[in-house]
mmCIF file of N, CA and C in Angstrom:
data_model
loop_
_atom_site.group_PDB
_atom_site.id
_atom_site.type_symbol
_atom_site.label_atom_id
_atom_site.label_comp_id
_atom_site.label_asym_id
_atom_site.label_seq_id
_atom_site.Cartn_x
_atom_site.Cartn_y
_atom_site.Cartn_z
ATOM 1 N N MET U 28 -55.488 -31.848 21.218
ATOM 2 C CA MET U 28 -54.421 -32.280 20.355
ATOM 3 C C MET U 28 -53.133 -32.352 21.174
ATOM 4 N N GLN U 29 -52.441 -33.444 21.035
ATOM 5 C CA GLN U 29 -51.214 -33.669 21.797
ATOM 6 C C GLN U 29 -50.019 -33.068 21.067
ATOM 7 N N LYS U 30 -49.188 -32.348 21.825
ATOM 8 C CA LYS U 30 -48.009 -31.721 21.224
ATOM 9 C C LYS U 30 -46.927 -32.769 20.998
ATOM 10 N N THR U 31 -46.229 -32.591 19.898
ATOM 11 C CA THR U 31 -45.128 -33.502 19.617
ATOM 12 C C THR U 31 -43.880 -33.030 20.328
ATOM 13 N N GLU U 32 -42.875 -33.847 20.278
ATOM 14 C CA GLU U 32 -41.605 -33.553 20.942
ATOM 15 C C GLU U 32 -40.904 -32.333 20.344
ATOM 16 N N THR U 33 -41.192 -32.013 19.088
ATOM 17 C CA THR U 33 -40.518 -30.898 18.437
ATOM 18 C C THR U 33 -41.238 -29.576 18.618
ATOM 19 N N GLU U 34 -42.353 -29.552 19.309
ATOM 20 C CA GLU U 34 -43.084 -28.314 19.514
ATOM 21 C C GLU U 34 -42.862 -27.800 20.927
ATOM 22 N N ASP U 35 -42.698 -26.508 21.048
ATOM 23 C CA ASP U 35 -42.543 -25.930 22.373
ATOM 24 C C ASP U 35 -43.909 -25.500 22.902
ATOM 25 N N ALA U 36 -43.906 -24.759 23.996
ATOM 26 C CA ALA U 36 -45.160 -24.356 24.634
ATOM 27 C C ALA U 36 -45.996 -23.456 23.727
ATOM 28 N N ARG U 37 -45.365 -22.725 22.822
ATOM 29 C CA ARG U 37 -46.099 -21.854 21.914
ATOM 30 C C ARG U 37 -46.730 -22.640 20.773
ATOM 31 N N GLY U 38 -46.264 -23.850 20.554
ATOM 32 C CA GLY U 38 -46.820 -24.664 19.473
ATOM 33 C C GLY U 38 -46.355 -24.220 18.098
ATOM 34 N N ALA U 39 -45.281 -23.504 18.025
ATOM 35 C CA ALA U 39 -44.809 -22.966 16.753
ATOM 36 C C ALA U 39 -43.994 -23.972 15.954
ATOM 37 N N GLY U 40 -43.755 -25.143 16.507
ATOM 38 C CA GLY U 40 -42.992 -26.154 15.795
ATOM 39 C C GLY U 40 -41.497 -25.960 15.898
ATOM 40 N N THR U 41 -41.046 -25.113 16.802
ATOM 41 C CA THR U 41 -39.611 -24.918 16.979
ATOM 42 C C THR U 41 -39.062 -26.027 17.859
ATOM 43 N N PRO U 42 -37.830 -26.435 17.624
ATOM 44 C CA PRO U 42 -37.260 -27.522 18.410
ATOM 45 C C PRO U 42 -37.102 -27.142 19.881
ATOM 46 N N ARG U 43 -37.382 -28.078 20.742
ATOM 47 C CA ARG U 43 -37.196 -27.883 22.172
ATOM 48 C C ARG U 43 -35.742 -28.030 22.549
ATOM 49 N N HIS U 44 -35.053 -28.866 21.820
ATOM 50 C CA HIS U 44 -33.688 -29.226 22.189
ATOM 51 C C HIS U 44 -32.750 -28.051 21.955
ATOM 52 N N ARG U 45 -32.292 -27.454 23.032
ATOM 53 C CA ARG U 45 -31.317 -26.360 22.964
ATOM 54 C C ARG U 45 -30.104 -26.809 23.749
ATOM 55 N N SER U 46 -28.955 -26.688 23.154
ATOM 56 C CA SER U 46 -27.742 -27.134 23.792
ATOM 57 C C SER U 46 -26.660 -26.075 23.624
ATOM 58 N N ALA U 47 -25.786 -25.986 24.617
ATOM 59 C CA ALA U 47 -24.668 -25.052 24.518
ATOM 60 C C ALA U 47 -23.717 -25.451 23.394
ATOM 61 N N TRP U 48 -23.708 -26.729 23.037
ATOM 62 C CA TRP U 48 -22.845 -27.189 21.951
ATOM 63 C C TRP U 48 -23.218 -26.545 20.623
ATOM 64 N N ASN U 49 -24.459 -26.105 20.479
ATOM 65 C CA ASN U 49 -24.887 -25.479 19.223
ATOM 66 C C ASN U 49 -24.141 -24.177 18.944
ATOM 67 N N HIS U 50 -23.584 -23.564 19.975
ATOM 68 C CA HIS U 50 -22.819 -22.330 19.772
ATOM 69 C C HIS U 50 -21.536 -22.590 18.986
ATOM 70 N N LEU U 51 -21.065 -23.828 18.964
ATOM 71 C CA LEU U 51 -19.885 -24.159 18.151
ATOM 72 C C LEU U 51 -20.142 -23.953 16.660
ATOM 73 N N LEU U 52 -21.400 -23.970 16.265
ATOM 74 C CA LEU U 52 -21.734 -23.804 14.855
ATOM 75 C C LEU U 52 -21.423 -22.396 14.351
ATOM 76 N N TRP U 53 -21.195 -21.460 15.246
ATOM 77 C CA TRP U 53 -20.819 -20.110 14.844
ATOM 78 C C TRP U 53 -19.402 -20.069 14.267
ATOM 79 N N ILE U 54 -18.549 -21.001 14.664
ATOM 80 C CA ILE U 54 -17.155 -21.006 14.191
ATOM 81 C C ILE U 54 -17.075 -21.107 12.668
ATOM 82 N N PRO U 55 -17.706 -22.120 12.040
ATOM 83 C CA PRO U 55 -17.587 -22.193 10.574
ATOM 84 C C PRO U 55 -18.378 -21.117 9.846
ATOM 85 N N ILE U 56 -19.235 -20.393 10.540
ATOM 86 C CA ILE U 56 -19.964 -19.297 9.901
ATOM 87 C C ILE U 56 -19.123 -18.027 9.917
ATOM 88 N N VAL U 57 -18.540 -17.726 11.061
ATOM 89 C CA VAL U 57 -17.833 -16.455 11.239
ATOM 90 C C VAL U 57 -16.416 -16.491 10.674
ATOM 91 N N LEU U 58 -15.714 -17.592 10.831
ATOM 92 C CA LEU U 58 -14.312 -17.656 10.425
ATOM 93 C C LEU U 58 -14.081 -17.280 8.957
ATOM 94 N N PRO U 59 -14.835 -17.802 7.990
ATOM 95 C CA PRO U 59 -14.597 -17.385 6.596
ATOM 96 C C PRO U 59 -14.968 -15.929 6.320
ATOM 97 N N LEU U 60 -15.752 -15.319 7.195
ATOM 98 C CA LEU U 60 -16.128 -13.923 6.998
ATOM 99 C C LEU U 60 -15.044 -12.947 7.458
ATOM 100 N N LEU U 61 -14.095 -13.431 8.222
ATOM 101 C CA LEU U 61 -13.004 -12.591 8.715
ATOM 102 C C LEU U 61 -11.887 -12.556 7.679
ATOM 103 N N THR U 62 -12.071 -11.773 6.636
ATOM 104 C CA THR U 62 -11.141 -11.790 5.507
ATOM 105 C C THR U 62 -9.743 -11.310 5.862
ATOM 106 N N PHE U 63 -9.613 -10.461 6.874
ATOM 107 C CA PHE U 63 -8.283 -9.985 7.249
ATOM 108 C C PHE U 63 -7.400 -11.116 7.775
ATOM 109 N N VAL U 64 -8.005 -12.239 8.167
ATOM 110 C CA VAL U 64 -7.242 -13.379 8.667
ATOM 111 C C VAL U 64 -6.495 -14.081 7.534
ATOM 112 N N PHE U 65 -7.104 -14.170 6.366
ATOM 113 C CA PHE U 65 -6.508 -14.969 5.287
ATOM 114 C C PHE U 65 -6.237 -14.169 4.019
ATOM 115 N N ASN U 66 -6.204 -12.867 4.104
ATOM 116 C CA ASN U 66 -5.999 -12.035 2.923
ATOM 117 C C ASN U 66 -4.508 -11.782 2.669
ATOM 118 N N HIS U 67 -3.755 -12.866 2.477
ATOM 119 C CA HIS U 67 -2.347 -12.748 2.112
ATOM 120 C C HIS U 67 -1.892 -14.011 1.385
ATOM 121 N N ASP U 68 -0.712 -13.947 0.829
ATOM 122 C CA ASP U 68 -0.218 -14.998 -0.055
ATOM 123 C C ASP U 68 0.469 -16.140 0.697
ATOM 124 N N GLY U 69 1.243 -15.839 1.692
ATOM 125 C CA GLY U 69 2.036 -16.883 2.352
ATOM 126 C C GLY U 69 1.476 -17.230 3.703
ATOM 127 N N PRO U 70 1.795 -18.344 4.226
ATOM 128 C CA PRO U 70 2.681 -19.377 3.694
ATOM 129 C C PRO U 70 1.965 -20.245 2.655
ATOM 130 N N ARG U 71 2.753 -20.792 1.766
ATOM 131 C CA ARG U 71 2.208 -21.661 0.733
ATOM 132 C C ARG U 71 2.322 -23.123 1.169
ATOM 133 N N VAL U 72 1.337 -23.909 0.772
ATOM 134 C CA VAL U 72 1.331 -25.346 1.047
ATOM 135 C C VAL U 72 1.170 -26.050 -0.297
ATOM 136 N N PHE U 73 2.172 -26.850 -0.668
ATOM 137 C CA PHE U 73 2.202 -27.534 -1.963
ATOM 138 C C PHE U 73 1.999 -26.562 -3.114
ATOM 139 N N GLY U 74 2.513 -25.347 -2.975
ATOM 140 C CA GLY U 74 2.412 -24.335 -4.020
ATOM 141 C C GLY U 74 1.130 -23.528 -4.002
ATOM 142 N N PHE U 75 0.183 -23.869 -3.162
ATOM 143 C CA PHE U 75 -1.075 -23.130 -3.079
ATOM 144 C C PHE U 75 -0.936 -21.976 -2.094
ATOM 145 N N PRO U 76 -1.390 -20.780 -2.467
ATOM 146 C CA PRO U 76 -1.340 -19.646 -1.543
ATOM 147 C C PRO U 76 -2.227 -19.891 -0.317
ATOM 148 N N PHE U 77 -1.910 -19.195 0.746
ATOM 149 C CA PHE U 77 -2.641 -19.334 2.010
ATOM 150 C C PHE U 77 -4.140 -19.151 1.814
ATOM 151 N N PHE U 78 -4.523 -18.187 0.982
ATOM 152 C CA PHE U 78 -5.934 -17.906 0.759
ATOM 153 C C PHE U 78 -6.702 -19.160 0.355
ATOM 154 N N TYR U 79 -6.165 -19.950 -0.576
ATOM 155 C CA TYR U 79 -6.877 -21.120 -1.089
ATOM 156 C C TYR U 79 -6.909 -22.270 -0.095
ATOM 157 N N TRP U 80 -5.759 -22.583 0.504
ATOM 158 C CA TRP U 80 -5.797 -23.731 1.409
ATOM 159 C C TRP U 80 -6.503 -23.395 2.710
ATOM 160 N N PHE U 81 -6.572 -22.132 3.093
ATOM 161 C CA PHE U 81 -7.346 -21.756 4.277
ATOM 162 C C PHE U 81 -8.835 -21.940 4.017
ATOM 163 N N GLN U 82 -9.289 -21.607 2.804
ATOM 164 C CA GLN U 82 -10.698 -21.813 2.457
ATOM 165 C C GLN U 82 -11.050 -23.305 2.476
ATOM 166 N N LEU U 83 -10.154 -24.132 1.978
ATOM 167 C CA LEU U 83 -10.370 -25.575 2.022
ATOM 168 C C LEU U 83 -10.387 -26.072 3.463
ATOM 169 N N LEU U 84 -9.487 -25.533 4.267
ATOM 170 C CA LEU U 84 -9.458 -25.886 5.686
ATOM 171 C C LEU U 84 -10.764 -25.482 6.378
ATOM 172 N N CYS U 85 -11.323 -24.341 6.021
ATOM 173 C CA CYS U 85 -12.605 -23.903 6.592
ATOM 174 C C CYS U 85 -13.734 -24.859 6.213
ATOM 175 N N ALA U 86 -13.714 -25.369 4.994
ATOM 176 C CA ALA U 86 -14.743 -26.324 4.578
ATOM 177 C C ALA U 86 -14.645 -27.612 5.387
ATOM 178 N N VAL U 87 -13.426 -28.103 5.589
ATOM 179 C CA VAL U 87 -13.228 -29.316 6.395
ATOM 180 C C VAL U 87 -13.619 -29.053 7.847
ATOM 181 N N LEU U 88 -13.231 -27.889 8.371
ATOM 182 C CA LEU U 88 -13.596 -27.516 9.735
ATOM 183 C C LEU U 88 -15.114 -27.452 9.902
ATOM 184 N N SER U 89 -15.807 -26.963 8.904
ATOM 185 C CA SER U 89 -17.271 -26.910 8.950
ATOM 186 C C SER U 89 -17.874 -28.303 9.054
ATOM 187 N N MET U 90 -17.375 -29.219 8.239
ATOM 188 C CA MET U 90 -17.895 -30.587 8.273
ATOM 189 C C MET U 90 -17.651 -31.240 9.628
ATOM 190 N N VAL U 91 -16.445 -31.059 10.150
ATOM 191 C CA VAL U 91 -16.098 -31.656 11.444
ATOM 192 C C VAL U 91 -16.931 -31.039 12.566
ATOM 193 N N THR U 92 -17.108 -29.731 12.542
ATOM 194 C CA THR U 92 -17.877 -29.052 13.585
ATOM 195 C C THR U 92 -19.333 -29.487 13.560
ATOM 196 N N ILE U 93 -19.929 -29.567 12.398
ATOM 197 C CA ILE U 93 -21.321 -29.987 12.293
ATOM 198 C C ILE U 93 -21.496 -31.419 12.776
ATOM 199 N N ALA U 94 -20.584 -32.306 12.383
ATOM 200 C CA ALA U 94 -20.657 -33.701 12.832
ATOM 201 C C ALA U 94 -20.479 -33.795 14.347
ATOM 202 N N LEU U 95 -19.567 -33.023 14.899
ATOM 203 C CA LEU U 95 -19.321 -33.032 16.337
ATOM 204 C C LEU U 95 -20.537 -32.533 17.116
ATOM 205 N N VAL U 96 -21.129 -31.433 16.673
ATOM 206 C CA VAL U 96 -22.312 -30.906 17.358
ATOM 207 C C VAL U 96 -23.464 -31.885 17.262
ATOM 208 N N ARG U 97 -23.624 -32.504 16.124
ATOM 209 C CA ARG U 97 -24.702 -33.495 15.960
ATOM 210 C C ARG U 97 -24.509 -34.656 16.921
ATOM 211 N N ARG U 98 -23.280 -35.114 17.059
ATOM 212 C CA ARG U 98 -22.972 -36.233 17.956
ATOM 213 C C ARG U 98 -23.173 -35.829 19.427
ATOM 214 N N LEU U 99 -22.707 -34.646 19.799
ATOM 215 C CA LEU U 99 -22.761 -34.219 21.192
ATOM 216 C C LEU U 99 -24.162 -33.834 21.654
ATOM 217 N N THR U 100 -25.008 -33.425 20.738
ATOM 218 C CA THR U 100 -26.366 -33.047 21.124
ATOM 219 C C THR U 100 -27.316 -34.234 21.079
ATOM 220 N N GLY U 101 -26.829 -35.389 20.666
ATOM 221 C CA GLY U 101 -27.662 -36.588 20.672
ATOM 222 C C GLY U 101 -28.737 -36.586 19.624
ATOM 223 N N ARG U 102 -28.457 -35.997 18.471
ATOM 224 C CA ARG U 102 -29.449 -35.917 17.413
ATOM 225 C C ARG U 102 -29.422 -37.117 16.468
ATOM 226 N N ASP U 103 -28.612 -38.110 16.753
ATOM 227 C CA ASP U 103 -28.554 -39.291 15.872
ATOM 228 C C ASP U 103 -29.835 -40.095 15.976
ATOM 229 N N ARG U 104 -30.239 -40.639 14.865
ATOM 230 C CA ARG U 104 -31.466 -41.461 14.867
ATOM 231 C C ARG U 104 -31.109 -42.911 14.745
#
């Protein structure tokens, strides 16, 4: 049986493609977990406390980071 491109030597079906760019994906995972960074009221943006607009910023950062890693690792089909 011939191994596919997505199987490694163990045949476990794990992806072969490992890239250092994948470490960027830790940013949107860890940043929202650091509550001491955004656990305050100011500065306000358009009347919204820092807590709320920082969470929105984290969501946008997550989307951008995922798209960037996908582009840089050549995973486009």
